[in-house]
Coordinates of C-alpha atoms and ligand atoms in Angstrom, one line a residue:
X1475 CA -150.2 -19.5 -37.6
X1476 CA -148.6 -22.8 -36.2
X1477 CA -146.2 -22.1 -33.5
X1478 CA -142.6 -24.2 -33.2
X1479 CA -142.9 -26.6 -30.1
X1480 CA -140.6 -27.2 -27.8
X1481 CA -140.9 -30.5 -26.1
X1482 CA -138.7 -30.8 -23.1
X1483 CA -139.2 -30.4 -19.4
X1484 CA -138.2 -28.1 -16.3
X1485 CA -135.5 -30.4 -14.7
X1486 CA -133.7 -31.0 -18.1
X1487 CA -130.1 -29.2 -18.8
X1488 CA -130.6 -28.8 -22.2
X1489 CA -134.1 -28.1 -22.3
X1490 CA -133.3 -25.0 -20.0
X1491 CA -130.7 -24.1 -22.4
X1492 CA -133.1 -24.2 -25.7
X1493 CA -135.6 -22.1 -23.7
X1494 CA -133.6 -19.5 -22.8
X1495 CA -132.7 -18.8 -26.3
X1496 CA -136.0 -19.1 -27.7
X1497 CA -137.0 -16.2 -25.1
X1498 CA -134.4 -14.3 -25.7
X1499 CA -134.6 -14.4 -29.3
X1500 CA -138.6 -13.5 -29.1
X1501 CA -139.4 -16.8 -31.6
X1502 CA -142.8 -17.6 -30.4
X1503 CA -143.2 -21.3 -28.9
X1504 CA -145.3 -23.8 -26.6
X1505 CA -144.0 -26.1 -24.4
X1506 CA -145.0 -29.6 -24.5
X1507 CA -143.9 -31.3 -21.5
X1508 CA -142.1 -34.5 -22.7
X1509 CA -144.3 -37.2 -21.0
X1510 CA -144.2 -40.7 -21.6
X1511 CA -146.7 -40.5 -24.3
X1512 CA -145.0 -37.6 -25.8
X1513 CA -141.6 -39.8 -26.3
X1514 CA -143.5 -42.8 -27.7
X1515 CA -145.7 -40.6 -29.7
X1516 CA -143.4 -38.0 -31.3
X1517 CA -139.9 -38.0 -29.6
X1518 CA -139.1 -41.9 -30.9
X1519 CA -140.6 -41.9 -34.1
X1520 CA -139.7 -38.7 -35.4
X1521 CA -136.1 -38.2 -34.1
X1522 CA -135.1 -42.1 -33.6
X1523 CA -133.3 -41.1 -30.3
X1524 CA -134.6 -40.7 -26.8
X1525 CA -132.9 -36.8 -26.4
X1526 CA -134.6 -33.8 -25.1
X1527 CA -135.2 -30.9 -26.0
X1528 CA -137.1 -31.8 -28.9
X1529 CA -137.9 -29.1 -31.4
X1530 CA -141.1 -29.1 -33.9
X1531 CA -140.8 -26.5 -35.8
X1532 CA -143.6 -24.7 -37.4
X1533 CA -143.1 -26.5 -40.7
X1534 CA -142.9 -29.7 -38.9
X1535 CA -139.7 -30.3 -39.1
X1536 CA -138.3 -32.5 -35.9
X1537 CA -135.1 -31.6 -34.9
X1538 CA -132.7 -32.9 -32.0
X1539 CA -129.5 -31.2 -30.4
X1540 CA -129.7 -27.9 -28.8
X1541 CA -126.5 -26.9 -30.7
X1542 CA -128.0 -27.6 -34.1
X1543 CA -131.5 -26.4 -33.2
X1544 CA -129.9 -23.3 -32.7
X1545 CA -128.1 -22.9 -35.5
X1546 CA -130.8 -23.4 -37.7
X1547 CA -133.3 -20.3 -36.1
X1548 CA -130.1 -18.1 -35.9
X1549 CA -130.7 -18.7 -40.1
X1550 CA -134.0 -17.7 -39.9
X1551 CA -134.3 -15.4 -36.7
X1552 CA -131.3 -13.4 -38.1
X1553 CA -132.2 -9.9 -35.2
X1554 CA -129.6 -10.2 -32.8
X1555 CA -127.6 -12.9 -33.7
X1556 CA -125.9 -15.0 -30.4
X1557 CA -122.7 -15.4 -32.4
X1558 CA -120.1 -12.8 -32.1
X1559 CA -119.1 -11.4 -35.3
X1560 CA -115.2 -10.5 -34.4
X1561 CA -112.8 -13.5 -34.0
X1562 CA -111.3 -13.5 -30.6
X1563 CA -115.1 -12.8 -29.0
X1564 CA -116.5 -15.6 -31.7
X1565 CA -113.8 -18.0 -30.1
X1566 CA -114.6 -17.5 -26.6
X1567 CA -118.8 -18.0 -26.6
X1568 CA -117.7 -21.2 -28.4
X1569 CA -115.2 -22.1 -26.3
X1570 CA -117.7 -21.6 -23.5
X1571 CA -120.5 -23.4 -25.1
X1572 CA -118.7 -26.6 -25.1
X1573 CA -118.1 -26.0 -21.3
X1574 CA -121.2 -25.7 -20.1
X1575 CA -122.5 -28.5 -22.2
X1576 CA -120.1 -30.7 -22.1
X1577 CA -117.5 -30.5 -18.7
X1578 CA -120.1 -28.8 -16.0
X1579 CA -122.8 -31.9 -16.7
X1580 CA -119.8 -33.4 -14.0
X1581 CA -120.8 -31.2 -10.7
X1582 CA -124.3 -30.6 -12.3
X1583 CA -125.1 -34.4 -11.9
X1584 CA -123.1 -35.1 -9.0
X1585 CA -125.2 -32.4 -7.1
X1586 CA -128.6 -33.5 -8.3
X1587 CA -127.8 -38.1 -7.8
X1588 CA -125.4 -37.7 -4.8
X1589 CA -127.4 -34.8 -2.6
X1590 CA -130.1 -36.6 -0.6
X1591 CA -132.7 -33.2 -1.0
X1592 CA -131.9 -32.5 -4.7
X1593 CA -132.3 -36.3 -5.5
X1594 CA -135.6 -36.3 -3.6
X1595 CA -136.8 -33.0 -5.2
X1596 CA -135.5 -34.7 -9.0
X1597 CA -137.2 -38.3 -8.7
X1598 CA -140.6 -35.5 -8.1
X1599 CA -139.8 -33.7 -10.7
X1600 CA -138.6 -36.9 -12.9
X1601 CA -142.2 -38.4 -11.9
X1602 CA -144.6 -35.2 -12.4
X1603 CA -143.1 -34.8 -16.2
X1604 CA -143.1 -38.5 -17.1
X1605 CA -147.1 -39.2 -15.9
X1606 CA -148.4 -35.5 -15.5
X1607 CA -151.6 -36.6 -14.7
X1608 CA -151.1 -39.7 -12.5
X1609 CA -151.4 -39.3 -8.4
X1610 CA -148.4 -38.1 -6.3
X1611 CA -147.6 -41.2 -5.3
X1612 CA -147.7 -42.6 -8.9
X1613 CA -145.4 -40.1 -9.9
X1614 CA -142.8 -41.0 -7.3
X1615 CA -142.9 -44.6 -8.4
X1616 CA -142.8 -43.6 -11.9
X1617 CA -140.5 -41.1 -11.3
X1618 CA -138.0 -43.4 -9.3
X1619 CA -137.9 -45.9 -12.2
X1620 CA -137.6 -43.0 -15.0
X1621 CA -134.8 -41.4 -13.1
X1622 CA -132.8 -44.5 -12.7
X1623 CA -130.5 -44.1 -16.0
X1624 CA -129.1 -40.4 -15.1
X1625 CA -128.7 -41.2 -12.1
X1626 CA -126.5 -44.3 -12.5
X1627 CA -125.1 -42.1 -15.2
X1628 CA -122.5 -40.9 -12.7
X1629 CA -119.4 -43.2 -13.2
X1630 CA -120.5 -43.2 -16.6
X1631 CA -119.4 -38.8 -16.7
X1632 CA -116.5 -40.2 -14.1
X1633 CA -118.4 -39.3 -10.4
X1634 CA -116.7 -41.2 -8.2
X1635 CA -116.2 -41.9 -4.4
X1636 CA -112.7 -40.4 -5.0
X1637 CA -113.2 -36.9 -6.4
X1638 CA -117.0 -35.7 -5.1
X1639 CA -114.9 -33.1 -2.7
X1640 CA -112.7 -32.4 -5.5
X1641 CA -115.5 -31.5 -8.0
X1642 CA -117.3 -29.3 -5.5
X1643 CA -113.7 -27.3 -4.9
X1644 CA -114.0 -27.0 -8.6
X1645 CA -117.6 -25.8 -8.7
X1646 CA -117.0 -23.5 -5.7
X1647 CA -113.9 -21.8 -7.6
X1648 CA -115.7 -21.6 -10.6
X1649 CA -118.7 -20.0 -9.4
X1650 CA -116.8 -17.4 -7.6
X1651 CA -114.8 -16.6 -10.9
X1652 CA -118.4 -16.0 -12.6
X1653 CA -119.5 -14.1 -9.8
X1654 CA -116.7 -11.7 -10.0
X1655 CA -117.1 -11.3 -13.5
X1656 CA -121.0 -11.3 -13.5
X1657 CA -120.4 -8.3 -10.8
X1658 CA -119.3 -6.4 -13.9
X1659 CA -120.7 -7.9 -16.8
X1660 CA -124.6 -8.8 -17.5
X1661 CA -123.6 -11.2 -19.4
X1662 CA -120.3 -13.4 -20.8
X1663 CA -119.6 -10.8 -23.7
X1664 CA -121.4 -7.4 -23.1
X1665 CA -125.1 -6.8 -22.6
X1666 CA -125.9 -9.3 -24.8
X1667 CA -126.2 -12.8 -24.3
X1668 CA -123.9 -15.0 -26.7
X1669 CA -123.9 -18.5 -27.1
X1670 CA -121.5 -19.2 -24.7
X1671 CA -123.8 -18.0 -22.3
X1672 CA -126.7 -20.8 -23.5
X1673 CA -124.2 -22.7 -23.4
X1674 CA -123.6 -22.5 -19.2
X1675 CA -126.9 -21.9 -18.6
X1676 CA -128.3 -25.7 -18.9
X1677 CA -126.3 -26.9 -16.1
X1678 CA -126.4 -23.3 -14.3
X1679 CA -130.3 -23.5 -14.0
X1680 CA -131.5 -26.4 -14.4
X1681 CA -129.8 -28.4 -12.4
X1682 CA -127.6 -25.8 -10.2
X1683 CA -129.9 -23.0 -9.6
X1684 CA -133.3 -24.9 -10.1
X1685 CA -132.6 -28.1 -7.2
X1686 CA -132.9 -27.0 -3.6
X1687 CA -129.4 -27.6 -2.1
X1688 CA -127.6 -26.3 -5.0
X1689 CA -130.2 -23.3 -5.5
X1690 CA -129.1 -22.2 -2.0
X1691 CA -125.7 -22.9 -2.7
X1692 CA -125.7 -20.5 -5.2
X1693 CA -127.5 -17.9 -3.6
X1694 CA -125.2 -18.1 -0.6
X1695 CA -121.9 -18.0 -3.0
X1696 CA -122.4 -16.4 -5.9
X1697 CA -125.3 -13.6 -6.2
X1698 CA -123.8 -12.2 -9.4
X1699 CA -124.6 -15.4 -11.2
X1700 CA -128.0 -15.7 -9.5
X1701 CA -128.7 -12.4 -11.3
X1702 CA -127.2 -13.3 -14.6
X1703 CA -129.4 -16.3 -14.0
X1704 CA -132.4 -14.6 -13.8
X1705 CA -131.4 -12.5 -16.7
X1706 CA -131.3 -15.5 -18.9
X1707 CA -134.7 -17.3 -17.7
X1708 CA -136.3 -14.0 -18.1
X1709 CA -134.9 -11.7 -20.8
X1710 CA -135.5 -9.1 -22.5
X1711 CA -135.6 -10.0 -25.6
X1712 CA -133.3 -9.0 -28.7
X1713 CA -131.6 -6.4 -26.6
X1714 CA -128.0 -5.7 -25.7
X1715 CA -124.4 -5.6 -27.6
X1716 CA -121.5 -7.8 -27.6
X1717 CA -118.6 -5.4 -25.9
X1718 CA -117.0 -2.9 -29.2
X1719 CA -113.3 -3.8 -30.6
X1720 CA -113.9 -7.9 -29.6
X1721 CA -112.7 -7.2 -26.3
X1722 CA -113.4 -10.1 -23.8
X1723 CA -113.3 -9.3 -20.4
X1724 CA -110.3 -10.1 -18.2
X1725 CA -112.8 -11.8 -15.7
X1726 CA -113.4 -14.8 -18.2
X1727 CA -109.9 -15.8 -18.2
X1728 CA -109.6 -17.7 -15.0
X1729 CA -113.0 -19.6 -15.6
X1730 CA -111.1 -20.2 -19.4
X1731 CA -108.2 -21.4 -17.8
X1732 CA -110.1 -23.5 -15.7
X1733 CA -111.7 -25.4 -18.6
X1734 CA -108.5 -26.1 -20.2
X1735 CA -106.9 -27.3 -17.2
X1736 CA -109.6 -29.8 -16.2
X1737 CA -111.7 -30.1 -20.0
X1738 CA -108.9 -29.8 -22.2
X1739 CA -106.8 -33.4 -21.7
X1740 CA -110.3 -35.1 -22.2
X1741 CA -110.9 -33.0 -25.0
X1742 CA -107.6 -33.9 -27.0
X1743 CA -107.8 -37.3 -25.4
X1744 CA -110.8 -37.9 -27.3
X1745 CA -109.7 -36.5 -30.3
X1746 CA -106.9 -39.3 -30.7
X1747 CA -109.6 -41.9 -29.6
X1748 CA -112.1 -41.2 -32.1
X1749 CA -109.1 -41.7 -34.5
X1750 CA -108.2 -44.9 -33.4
X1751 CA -111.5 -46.6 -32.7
X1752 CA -112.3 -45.3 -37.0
X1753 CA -108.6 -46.9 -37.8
X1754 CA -109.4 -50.3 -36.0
X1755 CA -113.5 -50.6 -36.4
X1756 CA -114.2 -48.3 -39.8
X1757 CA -110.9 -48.8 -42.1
X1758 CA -111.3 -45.0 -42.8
X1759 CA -114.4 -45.6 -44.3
X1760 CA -116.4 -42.3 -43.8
X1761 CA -120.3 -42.4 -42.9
X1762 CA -119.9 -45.6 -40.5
X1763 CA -121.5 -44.7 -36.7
X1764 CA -119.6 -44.4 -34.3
X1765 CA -120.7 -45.6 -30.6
X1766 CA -122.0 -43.5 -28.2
X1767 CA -119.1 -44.2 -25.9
X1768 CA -116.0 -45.7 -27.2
X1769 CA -113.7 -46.8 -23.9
X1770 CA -112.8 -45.1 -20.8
X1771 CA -109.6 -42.5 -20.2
X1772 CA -108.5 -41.2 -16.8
X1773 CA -108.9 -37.1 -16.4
X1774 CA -108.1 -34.8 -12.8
X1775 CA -109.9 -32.1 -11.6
X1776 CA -108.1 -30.7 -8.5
X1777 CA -105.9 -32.8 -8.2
X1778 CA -107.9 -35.8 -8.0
X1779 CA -107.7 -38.7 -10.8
X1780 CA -110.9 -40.8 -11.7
X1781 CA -112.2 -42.6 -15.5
X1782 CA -115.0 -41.5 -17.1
X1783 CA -115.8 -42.7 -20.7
X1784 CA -114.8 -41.0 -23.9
X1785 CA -117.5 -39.5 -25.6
X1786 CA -117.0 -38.7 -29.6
X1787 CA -119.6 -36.5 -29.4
X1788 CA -117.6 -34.2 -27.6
X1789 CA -115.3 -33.9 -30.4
X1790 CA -118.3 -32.7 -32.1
X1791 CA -118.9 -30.0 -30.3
X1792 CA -115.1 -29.3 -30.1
X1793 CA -115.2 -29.1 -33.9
X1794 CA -116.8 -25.8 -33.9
X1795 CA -113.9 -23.8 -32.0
X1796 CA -111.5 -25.8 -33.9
X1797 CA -112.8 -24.7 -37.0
X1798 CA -113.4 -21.3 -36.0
X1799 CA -110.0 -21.2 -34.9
X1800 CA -108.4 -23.1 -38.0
X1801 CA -110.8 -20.7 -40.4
X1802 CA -109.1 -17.7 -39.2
X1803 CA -107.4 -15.2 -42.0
X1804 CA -103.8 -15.0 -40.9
X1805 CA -104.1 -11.3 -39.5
X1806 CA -106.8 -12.4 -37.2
X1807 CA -105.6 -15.2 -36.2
X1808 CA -101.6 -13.8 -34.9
X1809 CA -103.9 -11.4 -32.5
X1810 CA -106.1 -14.3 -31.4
X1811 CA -102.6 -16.0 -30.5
X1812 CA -101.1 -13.6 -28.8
X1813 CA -104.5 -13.1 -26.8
X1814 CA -104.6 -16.9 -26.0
X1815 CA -101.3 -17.0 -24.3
X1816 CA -102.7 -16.4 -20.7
X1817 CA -104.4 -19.4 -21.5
X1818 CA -101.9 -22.7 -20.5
X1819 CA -103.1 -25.6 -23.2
X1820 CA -105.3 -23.5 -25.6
X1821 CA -103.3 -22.9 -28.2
X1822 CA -101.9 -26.7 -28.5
X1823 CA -104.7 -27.8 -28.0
X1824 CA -106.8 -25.9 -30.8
X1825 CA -103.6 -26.7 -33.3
X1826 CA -104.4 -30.2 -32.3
X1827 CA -105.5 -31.7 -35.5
X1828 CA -109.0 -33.1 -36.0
X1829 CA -107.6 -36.1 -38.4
X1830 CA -110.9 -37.9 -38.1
X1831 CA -113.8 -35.7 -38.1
X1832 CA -117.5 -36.9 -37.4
X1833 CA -120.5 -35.4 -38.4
X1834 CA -124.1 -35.7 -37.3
X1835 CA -126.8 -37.0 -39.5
X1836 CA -130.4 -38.1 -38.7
X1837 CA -129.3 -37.2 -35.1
X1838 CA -126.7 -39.8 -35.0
X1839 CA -122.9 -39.4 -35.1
X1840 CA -121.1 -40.7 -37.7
X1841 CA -117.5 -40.7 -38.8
X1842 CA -116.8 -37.5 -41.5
Ligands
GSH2249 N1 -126.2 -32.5 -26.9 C1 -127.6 -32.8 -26.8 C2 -127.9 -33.4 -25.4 C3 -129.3 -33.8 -25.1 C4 -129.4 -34.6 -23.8 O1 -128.5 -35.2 -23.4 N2 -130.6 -34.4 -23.2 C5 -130.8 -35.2 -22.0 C6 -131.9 -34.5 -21.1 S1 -131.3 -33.0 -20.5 C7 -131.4 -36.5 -22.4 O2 -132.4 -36.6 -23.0 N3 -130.7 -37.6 -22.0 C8 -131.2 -38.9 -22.4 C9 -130.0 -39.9 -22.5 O3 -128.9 -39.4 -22.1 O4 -130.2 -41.0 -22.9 C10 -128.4 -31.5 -26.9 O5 -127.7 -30.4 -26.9 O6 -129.6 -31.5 -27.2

């Protein structure tokens, strides 16, 4: 029987996400490693975008986005679901899924471009998956030139000059948080990993576990979330329970608060973005693509302001705990209220309305 594929590489975020799913969910995969061939050969043609990971699934089917790759085995790998059934718990892995993805790219790529060792140890890596059979020395030229868009991709996520120390206080603070909760926890919601935890895991290995520096980093600061690291890249699979009556453990709520102090004014500044750039380039008119990137807003972490660019598809993702949230019977909902209030922003932020939704189609993003 044909196996699904999974073409992606070591050093990507979201590949390392994607694989630590498929293992956990016991769905049987190779790895292709997405060579230079591989992206002129299947990644362009049969997805029209340059992302990885790359799924071909054993009905050849190509699909693109970790979120929605996802989605689609939960459907037909239905043991163990990663998704929460009760609403506050359901909220949460969301919630934390558009963390990891989206907000802790920022100290996972300042770590890898701006850290002399990990940048070495990257352009390698960059190199050995781009021409896997070239010489060492072809890899590093290879490598240098392949690597050259993510790392100039820092001012791009807002990396700047002025807030490096500032995003490394926030890194440090947050892995302490998830240490003291991984102390107690295996994993975000139980003994069972949830999507939230796929979620943190991309930037948590890949990047921060997986490059020298920040590996030791890690190991030095935080030896609760090397374990629950090693948990995810080698699980055992299907096992485990979400915690009984939707509790979510106290020890989440600081690294929540976090990502609503730092995530959530980018979050709702995009959300009024995206529905201005559809009211001055699309007249309303649904289906039209929308940029990549639409402009630039300011954001703090720590206390220190820089610009970054406004991504729409961050309202994407953000879409998911906004309609979990919005779905809500009114029962569930007043205790998922009440719950929320330790959290400063959540609640005004999720009844933020989404008044111009977008959608994804053909792995582009287009205006709903
Ligand atoms: N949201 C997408 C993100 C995929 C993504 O950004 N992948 C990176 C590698 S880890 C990439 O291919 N980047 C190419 C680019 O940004 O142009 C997903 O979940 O699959």
């Amino acid at each position: 029987m044909t196996k699904h594929q999974l073409i992606g590489a070591e050093v990507s975020l979201y590949t390392g996400k994607l694989r630590c799913y498929l293992q956990y969910k016991n769905i049987p995969f190779d790895e292709v490693v997405a060579s230079g061939e591989v992206y002129r050969d299947t990644i362009i043609p049969r997805t029209g975008v340059r992302y990885i990971p790359v799924l071909i699934t054993d009905d050849d089917q190509a699909l693109q986005d970790t979120t929605e790759i996802i989605d689609y085995l939960e459907r037909r790998y239905v043991e163990a679901p990663v998704y929460p059934s009760t609403p506050f718990q359901k909220l949460i892995a969301l919630l934390l899924e558009v963390y990891g993805d989206e907000w802790l790219v920022i100290p996972a790529m300042h770590y890898r471009w701006n850290i002399e060792e990990n940048k070495d140890f990257a352009v390698a890596e960059f190199g050995r998956t781009s021409v896997p059979d070239a010489s060492a020395e072809e890899q590093l030229i290879v490598g240098k030139k392949m690597s050259g868009p993510f790392a100039g991709s820092l001012p791009v996520l807002g990396v700047s000059d002025t807030n490096t120390k500032a995003i490394e206080t926030s890194y440090l603070g947050l892995l302490k948080e998830l240490d003291r909760h991984f102390k107690a926890t295996p994993f975000l919601m139980g003994t069972r990993p949830c999507i939230g935890d796929f979620g943190l895991i991309g930037p948590l290995y890949a990047h921060l576990y997986r490059d020298p520096y920040s590996g030791r980093l890690m190991q030095e600061q935080a030896p609760n979330v090397v374990a629950w690291v090693n948990r995810m890249i080698n699980p055992d699979p299907l096992t485990g329970d979400f915690l009984p009556d939707d509790q979510v453990p106290e020890t989440l709520m600081p690294v929540l608060q976090r990502m609503f102090r730092e995530q959530g004014p980018v979050i709702r500044s995009t959300l009024d973005r995206v529905a201005e750039w559809a009211s001055v380039n699309a007249d309303g008119k649904a289906e039209q693509e929308i940029s990549r990137a639409i402009g630039s807003h300011t954001f703090t972490v720590e206390g220190a302001e820089a610009e970054r660019l406004v991504f729409p598809y961050c309202q994407w993702m953000w879409q998911r705990p906004y309609d979990c949230y919005q779905g809500m019977n009114e029962e569930n909902r007043t205790t998922v209220e009440r719950r929320l209030a330790v959290l400063p922003g959540a609640l005004e932020l999720l009844r933020h309305p989404v008044t111009q939704r977008v959608v994804r189609k053909n792995n582009r993003l287009l205006l709903g």
